[in-house]
Amino acid sequence: MKIYPYKRLNRSVTLRVTSVSLRLADGTRDPLETTAYSTQQQAVALGIAGHDDWVSATIGLSATLPPGVNAPDAPWSDLQVLAVLTDGETNTRTSVELRRDTGDGRDWSGSLEVLRDEHVGRASLAVHGVATVDGVQGRAVAETERSWVIDTVSEEPTRGLQLDVQKASFRRSSREWLHAYADAPWIVDVSARVPTVFVNTDVEGVMGLLESSGSGVDSKVRDLVVTQMATDAWTAVFHGAIGDLEVEPGGGPVFPTDWQGEVLREMLPDVIPGVHVEEALREVHRRRTGDSGWVELQTRIHYAAVRRADAAKALAYAIRSLEQMNRGSDT
C-alpha cells in the first residue's frame, strides 16, 4: 500500500463500462451488444463483432467516487475525474475528463475514444480522481483498485492469460533458436507480444494426441498433457513478468499495464498470500533482487501455476477414468 503525504479517500473508485460502439472505415457506427464487455471480468472485447475494418471504438463510462468526496470539510478542491487508457506495448496514453452527473453527486460519466492504429493488443483503463490538496494541483485523491482490460482483438471479454499456440518443427524451423530445443515436446516463449507455446511436431504422436477429440483414455491423457503445458506456461510468464519490472525512482516496482500485469495480479495472491497485491509485488521483487528468499519462493510460484492450470481437476478426472476402465475389465 502506498503512503501519500496528504489526505486521500480510503476507498477506491468504481468504474463501469456502459456501452461500446465501433466506427467502421465507411463512416458508419456499429453499437455492440452488452456481451462485448463484462463487469465481472472488467474487460472489453472489441473483436467480438468480427469487423476487420473498424477505425475507432467509443466506450461509454460511468464512475462512482467513494463516500466523503463531497464532504464540506474535505481537504481538497477543484476535483476532476479522469479516465486514462494506457498501452505499454505502443507506449500510448490517452485521457479524457468525465462529467459529474448531478451538481453534488458522486457519479461521473463520459466516453473514451480508442483509436485502432494506436493499439496492437490489450490496453489498461483506469479512473483517477485528482484535485488541489494543500495548495498543490493535480494530486490523486482516489482511483480504481483494478483497471479494466480493453482488448482490441479478442472476441471474448476476459482478462485471463491469452496464449498463442503454434506448431513448429524444432529441428527445421526458420526460428533458429528453436533448434536448441529439438528434443522438447513444447517450449514457452514469453518474449513475444503475446506469450506463445510452440509445440514440437517432431515429437512423434504429440500433435495427434493434442488434436484428438475422443472420449476414452486418449482424452484424459490429452487433458493431462494440456494441463502440464498450461502449468509450464503460467510458470514461464510469471518469471517473465517479474523479471521485466519497471522500478520507481524510490526503488519500488511498478505494475505492468499489459499481460504481464494481469499475470502478476492473478498469481501473486497465491505466491504471497494474505497481503495486498502491491505489497506482494514489492516482496517478490525484494526477494528476487535481494540476497535471500528467492529460491524458497519457487515452491509458491509453482503452486500458483498448478492452481491456474487446474492440474488437480485434470488429474482427478484421469484417475477416475482409469479406475472405471479397470473395474470394467475385471467384470
Short mmCIF file of C-alpha atoms in Angstrom, two decimals:
data_model
loop_
_atom_site.label_atom_id
_atom_site.label_comp_id
_atom_site.label_asym_id
_atom_site.label_seq_id
_atom_site.Cartn_x
_atom_site.Cartn_y
_atom_site.Cartn_z
CA MET A 1 0.00 0.00 0.00
CA LYS A 2 1.39 3.39 -0.99
CA ILE A 3 1.80 6.15 1.57
CA TYR A 4 0.86 9.68 0.49
CA PRO A 5 1.98 12.92 2.21
CA TYR A 6 -1.57 14.29 2.12
CA LYS A 7 -5.12 13.17 2.88
CA ARG A 8 -6.94 10.91 0.43
CA LEU A 9 -10.12 8.87 0.24
CA ASN A 10 -9.86 5.48 1.87
CA ARG A 11 -11.90 3.59 -0.72
CA SER A 12 -11.44 3.15 -4.46
CA VAL A 13 -13.37 4.45 -7.46
CA THR A 14 -15.92 2.06 -9.01
CA LEU A 15 -15.71 2.00 -12.82
CA ARG A 16 -18.35 0.56 -15.16
CA VAL A 17 -18.48 0.29 -18.93
CA THR A 18 -21.99 1.22 -20.11
CA SER A 19 -21.73 0.95 -23.89
CA VAL A 20 -19.34 0.12 -26.75
CA SER A 21 -19.60 1.05 -30.41
CA LEU A 22 -17.24 0.77 -33.38
CA ARG A 23 -16.72 3.33 -36.12
CA LEU A 24 -16.09 1.49 -39.38
CA ALA A 25 -13.99 2.53 -42.36
CA ASP A 26 -17.08 3.67 -44.29
CA GLY A 27 -18.02 6.09 -41.53
CA THR A 28 -20.90 4.05 -40.12
CA ARG A 29 -21.17 3.01 -36.48
CA ASP A 30 -21.92 -0.43 -35.11
CA PRO A 31 -23.22 -0.40 -31.50
CA LEU A 32 -22.02 -3.64 -29.90
CA GLU A 33 -24.19 -5.79 -27.66
CA THR A 34 -23.57 -5.98 -23.93
CA THR A 35 -21.75 -9.29 -24.48
CA ALA A 36 -18.82 -7.19 -25.72
CA TYR A 37 -17.98 -6.23 -22.13
CA SER A 38 -18.04 -7.97 -18.79
CA THR A 39 -18.34 -6.21 -15.44
CA GLN A 40 -17.27 -9.37 -13.63
CA GLN A 41 -14.13 -9.78 -15.73
CA GLN A 42 -13.68 -5.99 -16.07
CA ALA A 43 -12.84 -6.50 -19.73
CA VAL A 44 -13.96 -5.27 -23.16
CA ALA A 45 -13.58 -7.38 -26.32
CA LEU A 46 -13.55 -5.18 -29.43
CA GLY A 47 -13.13 -8.15 -31.76
CA ILE A 48 -16.46 -9.69 -30.82
CA ALA A 49 -18.32 -8.25 -33.86
CA GLY A 50 -15.82 -9.71 -36.32
CA HIS A 51 -15.11 -6.42 -38.10
CA ASP A 52 -11.77 -6.15 -39.90
CA ASP A 53 -12.27 -2.53 -40.90
CA TRP A 54 -13.07 -0.70 -37.69
CA VAL A 55 -11.22 2.57 -37.17
CA SER A 56 -12.05 3.51 -33.61
CA ALA A 57 -14.19 2.44 -30.66
CA THR A 58 -16.23 4.64 -28.36
CA ILE A 59 -16.54 3.27 -24.84
CA GLY A 60 -19.20 4.73 -22.56
CA LEU A 61 -18.08 5.03 -18.94
CA SER A 62 -19.65 5.57 -15.55
CA ALA A 63 -17.61 6.10 -12.38
CA THR A 64 -18.70 6.38 -8.76
CA LEU A 65 -16.37 8.06 -6.29
CA PRO A 66 -16.20 6.90 -2.66
CA PRO A 67 -18.28 8.47 0.12
CA GLY A 68 -16.75 11.61 1.55
CA VAL A 69 -15.55 13.03 -1.73
CA ASN A 70 -18.09 15.87 -1.47
CA ALA A 71 -17.86 16.38 2.30
CA PRO A 72 -18.00 20.06 3.34
CA ASP A 73 -14.76 19.65 5.26
CA ALA A 74 -12.93 17.72 2.53
CA PRO A 75 -9.30 18.90 2.34
CA TRP A 76 -9.36 19.28 -1.46
CA SER A 77 -10.91 21.47 -4.13
CA ASP A 78 -11.15 21.67 -7.94
CA LEU A 79 -12.00 17.97 -8.16
CA GLN A 80 -11.65 16.35 -11.59
CA VAL A 81 -12.26 12.75 -12.64
CA LEU A 82 -10.09 11.41 -15.46
CA ALA A 83 -10.37 8.15 -17.42
CA VAL A 84 -6.90 7.06 -18.55
CA LEU A 85 -6.16 4.41 -21.18
CA THR A 86 -2.58 3.08 -21.13
CA ASP A 87 -0.93 0.72 -23.62
CA GLY A 88 2.54 -0.44 -22.62
CA GLU A 89 3.15 -2.13 -25.98
CA THR A 90 2.70 1.01 -28.07
CA ASN A 91 3.66 3.47 -25.32
CA THR A 92 0.31 5.22 -25.77
CA ARG A 93 -1.56 7.09 -23.05
CA THR A 94 -4.99 8.67 -23.64
CA SER A 95 -7.01 10.57 -21.04
CA VAL A 96 -10.46 12.13 -21.03
CA GLU A 97 -12.28 14.13 -18.36
CA LEU A 98 -15.57 12.71 -17.11
CA ARG A 99 -18.57 14.89 -16.19
CA ARG A 100 -20.42 14.94 -12.89
CA ASP A 101 -23.96 13.61 -13.38
CA THR A 102 -25.51 15.89 -10.74
CA GLY A 103 -24.27 19.01 -9.00
CA ASP A 104 -23.43 17.36 -5.69
CA GLY A 105 -23.40 13.67 -6.61
CA ARG A 106 -20.64 11.07 -6.61
CA ASP A 107 -21.41 9.68 -10.09
CA TRP A 108 -19.44 10.81 -13.13
CA SER A 109 -19.83 9.72 -16.75
CA GLY A 110 -18.41 10.21 -20.22
CA SER A 111 -16.86 8.32 -23.10
CA LEU A 112 -13.39 7.41 -24.31
CA GLU A 113 -12.25 7.04 -27.92
CA VAL A 114 -9.94 4.11 -28.67
CA LEU A 115 -8.06 4.51 -31.96
CA ARG A 116 -7.26 1.17 -33.52
CA ASP A 117 -3.97 2.30 -35.07
CA GLU A 118 -2.63 3.16 -31.60
CA HIS A 119 -3.09 -0.32 -30.11
CA VAL A 120 -1.98 -3.81 -31.07
CA GLY A 121 -3.49 -5.92 -28.31
CA ARG A 122 -4.55 -5.08 -24.79
CA ALA A 123 -4.70 -1.71 -23.06
CA SER A 124 -5.46 -0.82 -19.46
CA LEU A 125 -8.28 1.56 -18.46
CA ALA A 126 -8.36 3.25 -15.05
CA VAL A 127 -10.13 6.23 -13.49
CA HIS A 128 -8.42 8.78 -11.23
CA GLY A 129 -9.90 11.47 -9.04
CA VAL A 130 -7.50 14.42 -8.92
CA ALA A 131 -7.80 17.67 -7.01
CA THR A 132 -5.95 20.55 -5.39
CA VAL A 133 -4.72 19.49 -1.95
CA ASP A 134 -2.71 21.74 0.37
CA GLY A 135 -2.37 24.20 -2.50
CA VAL A 136 -0.88 21.59 -4.87
CA GLN A 137 -2.82 20.92 -8.06
CA GLY A 138 -3.26 17.53 -9.71
CA ARG A 139 -2.92 15.34 -6.64
CA ALA A 140 -4.61 11.93 -6.83
CA VAL A 141 -7.21 11.51 -4.09
CA ALA A 142 -8.77 8.24 -5.35
CA GLU A 143 -8.50 5.76 -8.20
CA THR A 144 -9.82 2.43 -9.37
CA GLU A 145 -8.36 -0.50 -7.45
CA ARG A 146 -8.20 -2.65 -10.58
CA SER A 147 -8.05 -1.42 -14.16
CA TRP A 148 -10.31 -2.64 -16.93
CA VAL A 149 -8.75 -4.51 -19.86
CA ILE A 150 -9.56 -3.15 -23.33
CA ASP A 151 -8.73 -5.91 -25.81
CA THR A 152 -8.67 -4.73 -29.42
CA VAL A 153 -8.59 -8.20 -30.97
CA SER A 154 -10.32 -10.68 -28.65
CA GLU A 155 -13.83 -11.98 -29.29
CA GLU A 156 -14.44 -12.70 -25.62
CA PRO A 157 -14.32 -10.18 -22.76
CA THR A 158 -11.93 -11.93 -20.40
CA ARG A 159 -8.86 -10.69 -18.57
CA GLY A 160 -7.32 -14.13 -18.24
CA LEU A 161 -3.97 -15.04 -19.74
CA GLN A 162 -4.13 -15.19 -23.53
CA LEU A 163 -1.70 -17.67 -25.09
CA ASP A 164 -0.79 -18.16 -28.73
CA VAL A 165 -0.20 -21.84 -29.55
CA GLN A 166 1.84 -22.59 -32.66
CA LYS A 167 3.07 -25.79 -34.27
CA ALA A 168 6.67 -25.97 -35.45
CA SER A 169 9.35 -28.46 -36.36
CA PHE A 170 12.03 -27.53 -33.86
CA ARG A 171 14.77 -29.14 -35.99
CA ARG A 172 13.82 -27.45 -39.27
CA SER A 173 12.13 -24.24 -38.10
CA SER A 174 13.18 -20.91 -39.58
CA ARG A 175 13.27 -19.76 -35.96
CA GLU A 176 16.83 -20.90 -35.40
CA TRP A 177 16.59 -20.50 -31.63
CA LEU A 178 14.18 -23.48 -31.57
CA HIS A 179 16.89 -25.82 -32.90
CA ALA A 180 18.49 -25.96 -29.45
CA TYR A 181 15.28 -27.49 -28.05
CA ALA A 182 14.82 -30.24 -30.63
CA ASP A 183 14.11 -32.91 -28.00
CA ALA A 184 11.49 -30.87 -26.10
CA PRO A 185 7.77 -31.52 -26.77
CA TRP A 186 6.97 -27.81 -26.30
CA ILE A 187 8.59 -24.51 -25.36
CA VAL A 188 7.09 -21.33 -23.92
CA ASP A 189 8.28 -18.03 -25.41
CA VAL A 190 7.47 -15.03 -23.19
CA SER A 191 9.45 -12.50 -25.22
CA ALA A 192 6.68 -12.05 -27.79
CA ARG A 193 3.85 -9.50 -27.52
CA VAL A 194 1.54 -12.42 -26.65
CA PRO A 195 3.09 -15.36 -24.76
CA THR A 196 3.48 -18.24 -27.21
CA VAL A 197 3.62 -22.00 -26.71
CA PHE A 198 5.49 -23.71 -29.53
CA VAL A 199 4.54 -27.39 -29.90
CA ASN A 200 7.25 -29.59 -31.45
CA THR A 201 5.81 -31.54 -34.40
CA ASP A 202 8.99 -33.63 -34.47
CA VAL A 203 7.89 -35.45 -31.31
CA GLU A 204 6.02 -38.49 -32.58
CA GLY A 205 2.33 -38.53 -31.76
CA VAL A 206 2.17 -35.25 -29.85
CA MET A 207 0.03 -33.40 -32.40
CA GLY A 208 -2.26 -36.39 -32.89
CA LEU A 209 -2.82 -36.52 -29.16
CA LEU A 210 -3.42 -32.79 -28.74
CA GLU A 211 -5.83 -32.66 -31.69
CA SER A 212 -7.76 -35.80 -30.76
CA SER A 213 -11.42 -35.43 -29.88
CA GLY A 214 -12.18 -38.87 -28.49
CA SER A 215 -13.70 -39.57 -25.09
CA GLY A 216 -11.61 -42.53 -23.95
CA VAL A 217 -8.25 -42.78 -22.23
CA ASP A 218 -6.71 -40.70 -25.01
CA SER A 219 -8.82 -37.70 -23.99
CA LYS A 220 -7.71 -37.98 -20.37
CA VAL A 221 -4.07 -38.22 -21.38
CA ARG A 222 -4.60 -35.23 -23.65
CA ASP A 223 -6.11 -33.26 -20.77
CA LEU A 224 -3.13 -34.10 -18.57
CA VAL A 225 -0.69 -33.01 -21.29
CA VAL A 226 -2.58 -29.75 -21.83
CA THR A 227 -2.58 -29.16 -18.08
CA GLN A 228 1.19 -29.67 -17.95
CA MET A 229 1.61 -27.25 -20.85
CA ALA A 230 -0.55 -24.70 -19.02
CA THR A 231 1.46 -25.14 -15.81
CA ASP A 232 4.69 -24.58 -17.72
CA ALA A 233 3.16 -21.54 -19.41
CA TRP A 234 1.95 -19.92 -16.17
CA THR A 235 5.34 -20.52 -14.54
CA ALA A 236 7.20 -19.05 -17.51
CA VAL A 237 5.01 -15.97 -17.86
CA PHE A 238 5.26 -15.22 -14.14
CA HIS A 239 9.04 -15.29 -14.27
CA GLY A 240 8.97 -13.26 -17.47
CA ALA A 241 6.73 -10.64 -15.88
CA ILE A 242 8.61 -10.39 -12.60
CA GLY A 243 11.94 -10.20 -14.39
CA ASP A 244 10.93 -7.24 -16.56
CA LEU A 245 9.56 -4.79 -14.00
CA GLU A 246 9.98 -1.06 -14.17
CA VAL A 247 11.21 0.48 -10.93
CA GLU A 248 10.19 3.85 -9.48
CA PRO A 249 12.88 6.37 -8.52
CA GLY A 250 12.46 5.28 -4.91
CA GLY A 251 13.23 1.68 -5.81
CA GLY A 252 9.68 0.26 -5.69
CA PRO A 253 8.39 -1.94 -8.55
CA VAL A 254 5.60 -0.74 -10.84
CA PHE A 255 2.75 -2.98 -12.01
CA PRO A 256 2.98 -3.52 -15.80
CA THR A 257 -0.08 -2.44 -17.81
CA ASP A 258 -0.15 -5.31 -20.34
CA TRP A 259 -0.49 -9.11 -19.99
CA GLN A 260 2.39 -9.12 -17.54
CA GLY A 261 0.39 -7.06 -15.06
CA GLU A 262 -2.59 -9.39 -15.42
CA VAL A 263 -0.41 -12.45 -14.78
CA LEU A 264 1.05 -10.89 -11.65
CA ARG A 265 -2.36 -9.87 -10.27
CA GLU A 266 -3.66 -13.39 -10.92
CA MET A 267 -0.77 -15.27 -9.31
CA LEU A 268 0.56 -13.01 -6.54
CA PRO A 269 -2.27 -13.85 -4.07
CA ASP A 270 -1.05 -17.47 -4.13
CA VAL A 271 2.64 -16.58 -4.18
CA ILE A 272 2.49 -14.16 -1.24
CA PRO A 273 -0.88 -14.86 0.42
CA GLY A 274 -2.66 -12.61 2.88
CA VAL A 275 -1.43 -9.20 1.67
CA HIS A 276 -2.49 -6.66 -0.95
CA VAL A 277 -1.14 -7.39 -4.43
CA GLU A 278 1.02 -4.25 -4.43
CA GLU A 279 2.69 -5.33 -1.20
CA ALA A 280 3.07 -8.86 -2.61
CA LEU A 281 4.76 -7.43 -5.71
CA ARG A 282 7.23 -5.49 -3.57
CA GLU A 283 8.00 -8.60 -1.52
CA VAL A 284 8.60 -10.79 -4.59
CA HIS A 285 10.77 -8.07 -6.18
CA ARG A 286 12.75 -7.72 -2.94
CA ARG A 287 13.41 -11.45 -2.81
CA ARG A 288 14.36 -11.69 -6.47
CA THR A 289 16.81 -8.80 -6.33
CA GLY A 290 17.99 -9.35 -2.75
CA ASP A 291 20.35 -11.78 -1.12
CA SER A 292 17.84 -14.37 0.10
CA GLY A 293 14.31 -15.74 -0.19
CA TRP A 294 14.04 -16.15 -3.97
CA VAL A 295 14.81 -19.89 -4.05
CA GLU A 296 12.32 -20.58 -1.26
CA LEU A 297 9.64 -18.72 -3.24
CA GLN A 298 9.82 -21.14 -6.20
CA THR A 299 7.50 -23.62 -4.48
CA ARG A 300 4.82 -20.95 -4.08
CA ILE A 301 5.23 -19.89 -7.73
CA HIS A 302 4.84 -23.47 -8.91
CA TYR A 303 1.80 -23.89 -6.65
CA ALA A 304 0.20 -20.77 -8.15
CA ALA A 305 0.84 -22.09 -11.68
CA VAL A 306 -0.63 -25.51 -10.82
CA ARG A 307 -3.77 -23.86 -9.49
CA ARG A 308 -4.22 -21.71 -12.59
CA ALA A 309 -3.83 -24.78 -14.81
CA ASP A 310 -6.47 -26.75 -12.85
CA ALA A 311 -3.99 -29.60 -12.55
CA ALA A 312 -5.78 -31.25 -9.61
CA LYS A 313 -9.05 -31.42 -11.55
CA ALA A 314 -7.44 -32.90 -14.66
CA LEU A 315 -5.58 -35.50 -12.58
CA ALA A 316 -8.75 -36.46 -10.68
CA TYR A 317 -10.64 -36.97 -13.96
CA ALA A 318 -7.84 -39.12 -15.35
CA ILE A 319 -7.63 -41.28 -12.22
CA ARG A 320 -11.42 -41.70 -12.13
CA SER A 321 -11.47 -42.81 -15.77
CA LEU A 322 -8.70 -45.33 -15.22
CA GLU A 323 -10.50 -46.74 -12.19
CA GLN A 324 -13.69 -47.13 -14.20
CA MET A 325 -11.79 -48.87 -17.00
CA ASN A 326 -10.10 -51.21 -14.53
CA ARG A 327 -13.43 -52.11 -12.92
CA GLY A 328 -14.90 -52.76 -16.37
CA SER A 329 -12.04 -55.07 -17.33
CA ASP A 330 -12.46 -57.08 -14.10
CA THR A 331 -16.12 -57.91 -14.80
#
